PDB file of C-alpha atoms in Angstrom:
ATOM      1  CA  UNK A 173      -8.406  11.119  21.883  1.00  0.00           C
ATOM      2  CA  UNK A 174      -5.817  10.177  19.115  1.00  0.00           C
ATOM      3  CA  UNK A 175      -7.830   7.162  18.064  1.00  0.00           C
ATOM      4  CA  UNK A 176     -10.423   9.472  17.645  1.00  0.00           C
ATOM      5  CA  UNK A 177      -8.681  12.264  15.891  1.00  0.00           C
ATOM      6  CA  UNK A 178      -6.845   9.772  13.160  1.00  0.00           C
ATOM      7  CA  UNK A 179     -10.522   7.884  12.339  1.00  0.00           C
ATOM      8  CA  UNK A 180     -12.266  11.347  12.104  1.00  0.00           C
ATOM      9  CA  UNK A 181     -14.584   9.483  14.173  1.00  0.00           C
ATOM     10  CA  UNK A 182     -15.426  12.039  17.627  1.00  0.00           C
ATOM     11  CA  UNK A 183     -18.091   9.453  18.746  1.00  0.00           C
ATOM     12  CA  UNK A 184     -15.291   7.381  19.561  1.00  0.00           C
ATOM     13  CA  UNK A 185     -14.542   9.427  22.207  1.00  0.00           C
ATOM     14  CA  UNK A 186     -17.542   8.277  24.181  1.00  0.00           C
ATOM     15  CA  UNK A 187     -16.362   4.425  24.279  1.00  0.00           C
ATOM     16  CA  UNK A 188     -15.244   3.293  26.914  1.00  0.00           C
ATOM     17  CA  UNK A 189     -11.009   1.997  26.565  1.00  0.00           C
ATOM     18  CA  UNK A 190     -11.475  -1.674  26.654  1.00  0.00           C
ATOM     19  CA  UNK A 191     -14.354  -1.612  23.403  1.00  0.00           C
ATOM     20  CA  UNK A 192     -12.113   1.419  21.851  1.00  0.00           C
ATOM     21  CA  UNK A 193      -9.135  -1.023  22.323  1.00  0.00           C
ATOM     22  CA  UNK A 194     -11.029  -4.753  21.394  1.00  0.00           C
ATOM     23  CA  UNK A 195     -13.369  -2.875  18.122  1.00  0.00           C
ATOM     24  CA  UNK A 196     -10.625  -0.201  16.872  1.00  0.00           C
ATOM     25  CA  UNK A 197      -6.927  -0.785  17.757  1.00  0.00           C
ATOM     26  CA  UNK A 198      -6.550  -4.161  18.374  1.00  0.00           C
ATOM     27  CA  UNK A 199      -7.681  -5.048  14.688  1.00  0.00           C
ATOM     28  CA  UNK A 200      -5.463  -2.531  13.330  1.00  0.00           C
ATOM     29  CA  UNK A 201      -2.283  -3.868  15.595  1.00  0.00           C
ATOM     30  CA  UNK A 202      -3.689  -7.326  13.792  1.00  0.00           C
ATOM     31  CA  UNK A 203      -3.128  -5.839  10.461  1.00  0.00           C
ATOM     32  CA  UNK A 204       0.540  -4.591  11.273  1.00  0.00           C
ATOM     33  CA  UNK A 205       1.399  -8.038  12.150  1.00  0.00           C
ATOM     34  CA  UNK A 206      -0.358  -9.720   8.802  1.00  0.00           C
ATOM     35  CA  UNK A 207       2.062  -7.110   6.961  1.00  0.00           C
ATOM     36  CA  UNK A 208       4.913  -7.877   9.159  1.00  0.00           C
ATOM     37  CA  UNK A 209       4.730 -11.449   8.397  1.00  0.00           C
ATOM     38  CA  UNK A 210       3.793 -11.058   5.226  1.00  0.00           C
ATOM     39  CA  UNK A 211       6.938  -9.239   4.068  1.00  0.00           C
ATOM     40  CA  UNK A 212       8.822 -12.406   5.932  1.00  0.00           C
ATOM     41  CA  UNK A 213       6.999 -15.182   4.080  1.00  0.00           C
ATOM     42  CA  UNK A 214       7.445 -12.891   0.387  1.00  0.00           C
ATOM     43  CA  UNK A 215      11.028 -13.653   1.368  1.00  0.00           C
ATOM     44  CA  UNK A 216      10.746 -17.033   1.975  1.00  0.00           C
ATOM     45  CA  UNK A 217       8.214 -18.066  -0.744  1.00  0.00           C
ATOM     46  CA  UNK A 218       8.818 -15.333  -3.278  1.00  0.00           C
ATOM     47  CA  UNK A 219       5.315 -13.771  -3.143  1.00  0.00           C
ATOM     48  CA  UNK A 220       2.616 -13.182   0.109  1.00  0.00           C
ATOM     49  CA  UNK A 221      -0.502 -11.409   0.434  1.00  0.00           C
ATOM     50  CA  UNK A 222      -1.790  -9.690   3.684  1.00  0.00           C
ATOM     51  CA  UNK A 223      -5.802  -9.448   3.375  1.00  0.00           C
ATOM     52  CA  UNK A 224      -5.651  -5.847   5.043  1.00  0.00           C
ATOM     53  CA  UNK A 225      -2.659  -3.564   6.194  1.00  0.00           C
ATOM     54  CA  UNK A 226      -1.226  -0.371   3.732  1.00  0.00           C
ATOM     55  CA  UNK A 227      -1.717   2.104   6.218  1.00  0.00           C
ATOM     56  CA  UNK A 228      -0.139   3.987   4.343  1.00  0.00           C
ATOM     57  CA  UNK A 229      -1.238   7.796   6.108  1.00  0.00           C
ATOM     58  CA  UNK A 230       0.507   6.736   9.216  1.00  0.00           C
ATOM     59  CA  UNK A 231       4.478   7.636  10.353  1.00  0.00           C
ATOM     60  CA  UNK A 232       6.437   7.233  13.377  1.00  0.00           C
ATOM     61  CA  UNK A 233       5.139  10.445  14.552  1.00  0.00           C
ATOM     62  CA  UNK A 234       1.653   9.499  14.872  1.00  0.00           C
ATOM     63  CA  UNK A 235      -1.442   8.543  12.216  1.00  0.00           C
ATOM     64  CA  UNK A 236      -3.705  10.190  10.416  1.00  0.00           C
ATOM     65  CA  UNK A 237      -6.886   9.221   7.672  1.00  0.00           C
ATOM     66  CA  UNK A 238      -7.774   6.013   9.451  1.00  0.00           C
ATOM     67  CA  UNK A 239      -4.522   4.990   9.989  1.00  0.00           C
ATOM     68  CA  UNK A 240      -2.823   4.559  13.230  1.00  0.00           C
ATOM     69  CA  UNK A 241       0.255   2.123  12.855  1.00  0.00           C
ATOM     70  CA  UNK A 242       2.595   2.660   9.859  1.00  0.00           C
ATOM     71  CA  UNK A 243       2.766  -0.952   8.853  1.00  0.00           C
ATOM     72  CA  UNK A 244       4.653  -0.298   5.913  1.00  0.00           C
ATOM     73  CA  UNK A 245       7.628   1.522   8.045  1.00  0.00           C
ATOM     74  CA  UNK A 246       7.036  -1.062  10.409  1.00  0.00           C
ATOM     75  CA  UNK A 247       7.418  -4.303   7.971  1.00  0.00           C
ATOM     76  CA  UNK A 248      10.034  -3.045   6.049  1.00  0.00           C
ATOM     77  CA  UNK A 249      12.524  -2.331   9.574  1.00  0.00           C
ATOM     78  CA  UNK A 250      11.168  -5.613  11.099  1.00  0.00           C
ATOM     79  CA  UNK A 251      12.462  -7.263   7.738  1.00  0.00           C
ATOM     80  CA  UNK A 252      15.915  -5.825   7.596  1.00  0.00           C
ATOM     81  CA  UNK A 253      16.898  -6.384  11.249  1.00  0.00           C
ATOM     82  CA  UNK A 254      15.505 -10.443  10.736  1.00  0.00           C
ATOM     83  CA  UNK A 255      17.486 -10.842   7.657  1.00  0.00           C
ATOM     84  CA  UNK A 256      20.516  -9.597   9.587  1.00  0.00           C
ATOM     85  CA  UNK A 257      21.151  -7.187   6.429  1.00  0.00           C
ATOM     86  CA  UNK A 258      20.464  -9.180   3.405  1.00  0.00           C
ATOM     87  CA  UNK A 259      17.254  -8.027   2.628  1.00  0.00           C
ATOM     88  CA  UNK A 260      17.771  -4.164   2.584  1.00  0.00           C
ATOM     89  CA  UNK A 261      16.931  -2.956  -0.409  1.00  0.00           C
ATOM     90  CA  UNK A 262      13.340  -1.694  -0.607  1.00  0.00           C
ATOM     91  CA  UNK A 263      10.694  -0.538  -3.006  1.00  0.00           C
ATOM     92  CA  UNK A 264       7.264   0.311  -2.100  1.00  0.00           C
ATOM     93  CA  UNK A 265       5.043   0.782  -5.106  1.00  0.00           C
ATOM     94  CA  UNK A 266       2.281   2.443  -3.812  1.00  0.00           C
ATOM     95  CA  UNK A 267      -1.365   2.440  -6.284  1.00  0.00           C
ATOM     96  CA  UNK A 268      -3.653   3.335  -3.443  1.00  0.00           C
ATOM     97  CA  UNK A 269      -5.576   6.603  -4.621  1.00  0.00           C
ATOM     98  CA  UNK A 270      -4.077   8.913  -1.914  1.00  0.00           C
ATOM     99  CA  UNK A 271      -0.100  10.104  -1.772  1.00  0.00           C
ATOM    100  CA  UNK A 272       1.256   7.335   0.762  1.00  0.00           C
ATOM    101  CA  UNK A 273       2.499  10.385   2.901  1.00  0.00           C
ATOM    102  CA  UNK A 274       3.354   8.475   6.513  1.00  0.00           C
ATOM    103  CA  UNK A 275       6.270   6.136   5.241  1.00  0.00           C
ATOM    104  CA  UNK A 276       7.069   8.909   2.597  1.00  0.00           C
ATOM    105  CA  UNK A 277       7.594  11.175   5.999  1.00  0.00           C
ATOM    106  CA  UNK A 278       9.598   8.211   7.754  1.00  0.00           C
ATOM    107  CA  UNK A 279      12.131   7.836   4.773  1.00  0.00           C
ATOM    108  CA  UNK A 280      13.134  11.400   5.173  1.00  0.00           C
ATOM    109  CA  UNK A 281      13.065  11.281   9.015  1.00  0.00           C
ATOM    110  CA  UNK A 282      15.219   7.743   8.826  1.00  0.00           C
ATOM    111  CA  UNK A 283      17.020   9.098   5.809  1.00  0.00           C
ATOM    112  CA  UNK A 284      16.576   6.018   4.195  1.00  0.00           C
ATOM    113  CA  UNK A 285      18.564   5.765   1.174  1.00  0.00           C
ATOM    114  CA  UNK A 286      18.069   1.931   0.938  1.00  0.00           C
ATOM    115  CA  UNK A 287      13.818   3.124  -0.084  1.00  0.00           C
ATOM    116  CA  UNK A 288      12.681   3.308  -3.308  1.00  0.00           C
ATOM    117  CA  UNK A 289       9.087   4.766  -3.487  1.00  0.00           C
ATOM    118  CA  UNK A 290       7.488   4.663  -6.706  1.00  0.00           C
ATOM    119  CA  UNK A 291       3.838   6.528  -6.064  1.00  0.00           C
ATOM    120  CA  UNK A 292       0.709   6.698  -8.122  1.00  0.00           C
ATOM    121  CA  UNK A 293      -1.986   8.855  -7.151  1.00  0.00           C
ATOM    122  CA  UNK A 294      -4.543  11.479  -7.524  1.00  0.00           C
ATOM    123  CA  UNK A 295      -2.995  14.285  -6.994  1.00  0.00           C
ATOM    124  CA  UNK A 296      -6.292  16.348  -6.718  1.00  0.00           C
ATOM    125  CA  UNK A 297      -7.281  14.706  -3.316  1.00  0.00           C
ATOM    126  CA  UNK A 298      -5.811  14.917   0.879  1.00  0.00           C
ATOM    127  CA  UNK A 299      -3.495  15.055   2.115  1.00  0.00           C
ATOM    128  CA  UNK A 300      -1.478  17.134  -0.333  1.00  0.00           C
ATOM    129  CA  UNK A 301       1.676  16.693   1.644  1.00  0.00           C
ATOM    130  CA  UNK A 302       4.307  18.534  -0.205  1.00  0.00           C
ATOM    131  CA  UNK A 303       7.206  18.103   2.145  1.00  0.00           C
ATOM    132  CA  UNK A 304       6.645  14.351   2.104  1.00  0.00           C
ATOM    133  CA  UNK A 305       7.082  14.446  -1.481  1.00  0.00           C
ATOM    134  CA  UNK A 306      10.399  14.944  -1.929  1.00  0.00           C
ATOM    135  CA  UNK A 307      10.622  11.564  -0.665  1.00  0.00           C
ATOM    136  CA  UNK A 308       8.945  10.242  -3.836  1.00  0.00           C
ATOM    137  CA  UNK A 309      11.567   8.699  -6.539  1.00  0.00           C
ATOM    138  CA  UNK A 310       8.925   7.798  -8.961  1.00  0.00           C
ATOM    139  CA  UNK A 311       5.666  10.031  -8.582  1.00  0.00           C
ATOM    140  CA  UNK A 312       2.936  10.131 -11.233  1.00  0.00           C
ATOM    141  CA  UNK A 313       0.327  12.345 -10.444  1.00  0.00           C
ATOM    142  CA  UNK A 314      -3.218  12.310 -11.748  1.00  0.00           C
ATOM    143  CA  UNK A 315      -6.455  13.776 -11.503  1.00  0.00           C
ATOM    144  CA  UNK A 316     -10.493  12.912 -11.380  1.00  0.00           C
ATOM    145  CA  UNK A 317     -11.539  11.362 -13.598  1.00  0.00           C
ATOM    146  CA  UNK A 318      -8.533   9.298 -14.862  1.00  0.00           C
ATOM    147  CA  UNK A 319      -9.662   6.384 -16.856  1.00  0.00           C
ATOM    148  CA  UNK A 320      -8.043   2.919 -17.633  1.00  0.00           C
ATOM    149  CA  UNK A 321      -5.776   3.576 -20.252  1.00  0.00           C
ATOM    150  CA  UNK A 322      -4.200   7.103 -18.987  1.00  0.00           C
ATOM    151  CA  UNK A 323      -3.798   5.097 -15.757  1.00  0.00           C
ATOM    152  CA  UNK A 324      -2.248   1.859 -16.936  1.00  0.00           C
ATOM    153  CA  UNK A 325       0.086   3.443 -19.496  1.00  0.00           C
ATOM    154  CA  UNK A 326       1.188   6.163 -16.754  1.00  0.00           C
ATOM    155  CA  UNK A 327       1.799   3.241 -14.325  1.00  0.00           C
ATOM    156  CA  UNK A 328       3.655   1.301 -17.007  1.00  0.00           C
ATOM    157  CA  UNK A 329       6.386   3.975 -17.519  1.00  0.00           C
ATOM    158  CA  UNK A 330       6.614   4.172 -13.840  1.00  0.00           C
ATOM    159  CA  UNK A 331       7.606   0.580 -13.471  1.00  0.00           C
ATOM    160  CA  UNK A 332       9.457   0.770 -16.774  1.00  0.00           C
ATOM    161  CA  UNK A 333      11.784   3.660 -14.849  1.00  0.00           C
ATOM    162  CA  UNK A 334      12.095   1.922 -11.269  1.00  0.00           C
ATOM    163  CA  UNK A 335      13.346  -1.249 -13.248  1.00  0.00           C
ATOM    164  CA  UNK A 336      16.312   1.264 -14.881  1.00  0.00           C
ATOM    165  CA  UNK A 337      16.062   3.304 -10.944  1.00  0.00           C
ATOM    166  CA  UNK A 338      16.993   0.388  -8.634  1.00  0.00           C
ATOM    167  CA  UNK A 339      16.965  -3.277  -8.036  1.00  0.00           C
ATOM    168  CA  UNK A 340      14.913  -4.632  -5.151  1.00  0.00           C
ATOM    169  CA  UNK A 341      15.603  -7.227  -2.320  1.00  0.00           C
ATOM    170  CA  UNK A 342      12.001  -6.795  -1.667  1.00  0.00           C
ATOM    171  CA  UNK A 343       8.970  -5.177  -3.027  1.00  0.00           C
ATOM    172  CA  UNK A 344       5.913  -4.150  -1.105  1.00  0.00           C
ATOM    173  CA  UNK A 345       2.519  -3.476  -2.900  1.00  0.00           C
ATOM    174  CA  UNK A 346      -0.265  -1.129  -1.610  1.00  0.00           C
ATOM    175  CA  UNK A 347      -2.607  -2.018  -3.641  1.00  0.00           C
ATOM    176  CA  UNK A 348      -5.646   0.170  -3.225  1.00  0.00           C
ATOM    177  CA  UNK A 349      -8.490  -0.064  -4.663  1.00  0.00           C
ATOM    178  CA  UNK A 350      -9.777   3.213  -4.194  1.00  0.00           C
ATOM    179  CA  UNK A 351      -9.249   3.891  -8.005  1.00  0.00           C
ATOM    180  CA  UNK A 352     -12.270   2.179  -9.012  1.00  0.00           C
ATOM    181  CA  UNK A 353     -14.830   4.182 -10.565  1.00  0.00           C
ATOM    182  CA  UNK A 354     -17.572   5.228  -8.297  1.00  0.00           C
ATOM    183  CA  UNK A 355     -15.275   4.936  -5.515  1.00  0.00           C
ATOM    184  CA  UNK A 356     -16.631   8.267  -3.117  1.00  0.00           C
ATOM    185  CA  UNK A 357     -13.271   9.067  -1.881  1.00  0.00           C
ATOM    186  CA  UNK A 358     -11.011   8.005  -4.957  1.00  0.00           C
ATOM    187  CA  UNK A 359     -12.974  10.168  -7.918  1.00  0.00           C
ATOM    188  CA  UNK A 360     -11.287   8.038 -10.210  1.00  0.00           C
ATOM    189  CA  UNK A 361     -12.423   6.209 -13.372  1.00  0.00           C
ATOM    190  CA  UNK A 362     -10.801   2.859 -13.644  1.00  0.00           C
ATOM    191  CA  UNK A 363     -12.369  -0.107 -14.253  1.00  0.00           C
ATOM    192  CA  UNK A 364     -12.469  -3.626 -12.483  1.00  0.00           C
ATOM    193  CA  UNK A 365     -10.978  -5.036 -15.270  1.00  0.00           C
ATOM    194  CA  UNK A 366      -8.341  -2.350 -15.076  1.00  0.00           C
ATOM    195  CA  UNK A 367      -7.699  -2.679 -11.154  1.00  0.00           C
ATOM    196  CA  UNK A 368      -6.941  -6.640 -12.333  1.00  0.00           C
ATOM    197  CA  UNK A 369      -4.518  -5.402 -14.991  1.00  0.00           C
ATOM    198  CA  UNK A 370      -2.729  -3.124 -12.527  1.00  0.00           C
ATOM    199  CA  UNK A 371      -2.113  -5.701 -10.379  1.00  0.00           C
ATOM    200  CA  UNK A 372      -1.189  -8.287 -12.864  1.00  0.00           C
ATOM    201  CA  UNK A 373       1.506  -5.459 -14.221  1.00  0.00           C
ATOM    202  CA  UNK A 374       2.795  -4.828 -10.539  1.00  0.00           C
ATOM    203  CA  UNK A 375       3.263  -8.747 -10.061  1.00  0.00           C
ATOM    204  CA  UNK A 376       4.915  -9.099 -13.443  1.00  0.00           C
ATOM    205  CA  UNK A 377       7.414  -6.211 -12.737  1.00  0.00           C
ATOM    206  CA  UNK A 378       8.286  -8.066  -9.417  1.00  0.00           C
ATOM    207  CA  UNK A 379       9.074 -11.164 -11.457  1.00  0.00           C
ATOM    208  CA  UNK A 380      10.781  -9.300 -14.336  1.00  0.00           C
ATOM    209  CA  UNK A 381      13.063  -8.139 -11.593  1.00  0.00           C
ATOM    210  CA  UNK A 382      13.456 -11.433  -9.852  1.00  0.00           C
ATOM    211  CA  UNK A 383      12.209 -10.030  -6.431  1.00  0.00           C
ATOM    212  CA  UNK A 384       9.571 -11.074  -3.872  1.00  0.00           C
ATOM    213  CA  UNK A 385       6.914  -8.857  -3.424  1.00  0.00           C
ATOM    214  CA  UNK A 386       4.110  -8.790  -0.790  1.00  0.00           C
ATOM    215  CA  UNK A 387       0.643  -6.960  -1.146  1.00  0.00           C
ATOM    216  CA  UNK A 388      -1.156  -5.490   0.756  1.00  0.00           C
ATOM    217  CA  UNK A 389      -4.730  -3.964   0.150  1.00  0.00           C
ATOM    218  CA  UNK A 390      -4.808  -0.655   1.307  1.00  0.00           C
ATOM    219  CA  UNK A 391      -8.012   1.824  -0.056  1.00  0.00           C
ATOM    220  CA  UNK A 392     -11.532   0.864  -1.037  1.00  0.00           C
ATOM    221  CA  UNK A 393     -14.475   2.813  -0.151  1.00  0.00           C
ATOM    222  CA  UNK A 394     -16.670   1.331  -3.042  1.00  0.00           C
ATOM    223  CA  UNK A 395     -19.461  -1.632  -3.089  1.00  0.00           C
ATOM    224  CA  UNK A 396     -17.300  -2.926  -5.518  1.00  0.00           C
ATOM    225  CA  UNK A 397     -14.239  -3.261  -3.855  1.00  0.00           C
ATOM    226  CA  UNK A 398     -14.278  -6.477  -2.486  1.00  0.00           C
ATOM    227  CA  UNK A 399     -15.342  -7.982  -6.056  1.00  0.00           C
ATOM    228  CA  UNK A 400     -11.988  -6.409  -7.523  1.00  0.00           C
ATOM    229  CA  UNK A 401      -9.992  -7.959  -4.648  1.00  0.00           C
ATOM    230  CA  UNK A 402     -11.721 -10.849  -4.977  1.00  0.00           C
ATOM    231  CA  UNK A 403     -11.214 -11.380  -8.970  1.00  0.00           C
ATOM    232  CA  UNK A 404      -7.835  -9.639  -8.567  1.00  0.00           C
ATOM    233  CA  UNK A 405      -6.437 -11.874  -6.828  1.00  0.00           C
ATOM    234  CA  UNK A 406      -7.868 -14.861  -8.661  1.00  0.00           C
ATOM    235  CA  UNK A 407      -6.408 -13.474 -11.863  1.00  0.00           C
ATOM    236  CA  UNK A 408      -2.709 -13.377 -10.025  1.00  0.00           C
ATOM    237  CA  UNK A 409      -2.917 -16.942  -8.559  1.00  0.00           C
ATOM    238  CA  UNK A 410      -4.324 -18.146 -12.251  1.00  0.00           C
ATOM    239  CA  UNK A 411      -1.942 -15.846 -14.517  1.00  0.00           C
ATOM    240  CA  UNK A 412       1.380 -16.409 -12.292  1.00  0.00           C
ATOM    241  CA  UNK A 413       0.188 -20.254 -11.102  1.00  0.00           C
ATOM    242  CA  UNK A 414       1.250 -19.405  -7.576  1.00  0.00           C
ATOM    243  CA  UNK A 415       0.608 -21.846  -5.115  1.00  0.00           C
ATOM    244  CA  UNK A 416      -2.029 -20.409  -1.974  1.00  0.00           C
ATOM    245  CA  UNK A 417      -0.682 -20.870   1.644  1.00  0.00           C
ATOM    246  CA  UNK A 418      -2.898 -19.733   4.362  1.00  0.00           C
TER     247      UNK A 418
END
């Protein structure tokens, strides 16, 4: 019934539990651990990608918009108990196109102080959570429509404020790509070229500050969406010559 509830999916309801639990959960308790372990080898090799996870809707309390596992909560505990304490210092920079309400929710609920959330999003779409908001250190809020250079100059002075905010141990990236124009859900109007720059800006604020950061992909309803991941992440290996480790 919850499975069913959080996809917005009520045919689900006629599978039977082992298909529901091999087609639907199972790959999303997959993703958790790519994020998990992702976060881990950041640490270890300064930068990591997870090719899914940012499920970024979901809290501690249960899921919501196709997300039923908070990996981001999840990662980000997992890391601080494994490093014994010397990773605890935490920044999510979130660039998916809808408020990253679940670990917003879980900051205030763990009153983590040791968070720094720096989220970009269209303020005009779900889930309009404005309790989980005061969670937000860094929110920029924009609207349909938004086109490359509104969007990469607001996210610019964000990153320009967390580096004056707070100093990382760690940095985890949702990088949706939801923003793309023609995206159905997103309603934005960014480019491909400007999803590539975003990232590119996101990485070079995690090296400005000396931190690891770990990605993870969050968003993308588009056809286009797995070209700009694709490309995306070309342009980081190329641009920052990091080394790929599969």
């Amino acid at each position: 019934m919850k499975v069913a509830e959080v996809t917005e999916l009520p045919m689900l309801l006629m599978l039977p539990m082992w298909l529901l639990q091999w087609r639907v959960v199972k790959p999303m308790k997959y993703m958790v651990a790519g994020t998990m372990l992702a976060a881990a080898l950041a640490i270890e090799r300064g930068w990591s990608m997870n090719i899914g996870g940012g499920m970024h809707h979901a809290y501690s309390g249960g899921g919501a918009g196709w997300c039923i596992f908070s990996d981001l909560t999840l990662a980000l505990r997992k890391i601080r108990k494994a490093s014994q304490g010397s990773v605890n210092k935490i920044m999510i920079i979130d660039t998916d196109v809808h408020q990253g309400n679940g670990y917003e929710k879980d900051k205030l609920t763990f009153e983590d102080n040791q968070l720094y959330i720096l989220d970009i999003y269209n303020s005009e779409l779900w889930p309009h959570d404005t309790s989980a908001k005061t969670a937000i250190d860094n929110m920029v809020e924009l609207r349909c429509g938004t086109k490359d250079g509104q969007y990469l100059t607001s996210l610019e002075s964000a990153l320009q404020q967390a580096s004056r905010d707070f100093q990382p141990d760690l940095i985890l990236y949702n990088a949706g790509t939801d923003i793309l124009e023609g995206d159905p859900l997103g309603r934005m109007s960014v480019s491909l070229e400007g999803v590539i720059q975003r990232d590119q800006m996101v990485f070079q604020h995690a090296l400005s500050c000396k931190c690891p950061i770990s990605m993870v992909l969050s968003g993308g309803y588009a056809a286009e969406s797995h070209q700009a991941v694709a490309k995306s992440i070309e342009n980081l290996l190329t641009v920052f010559s990091l080394t790929w480790h599969d």
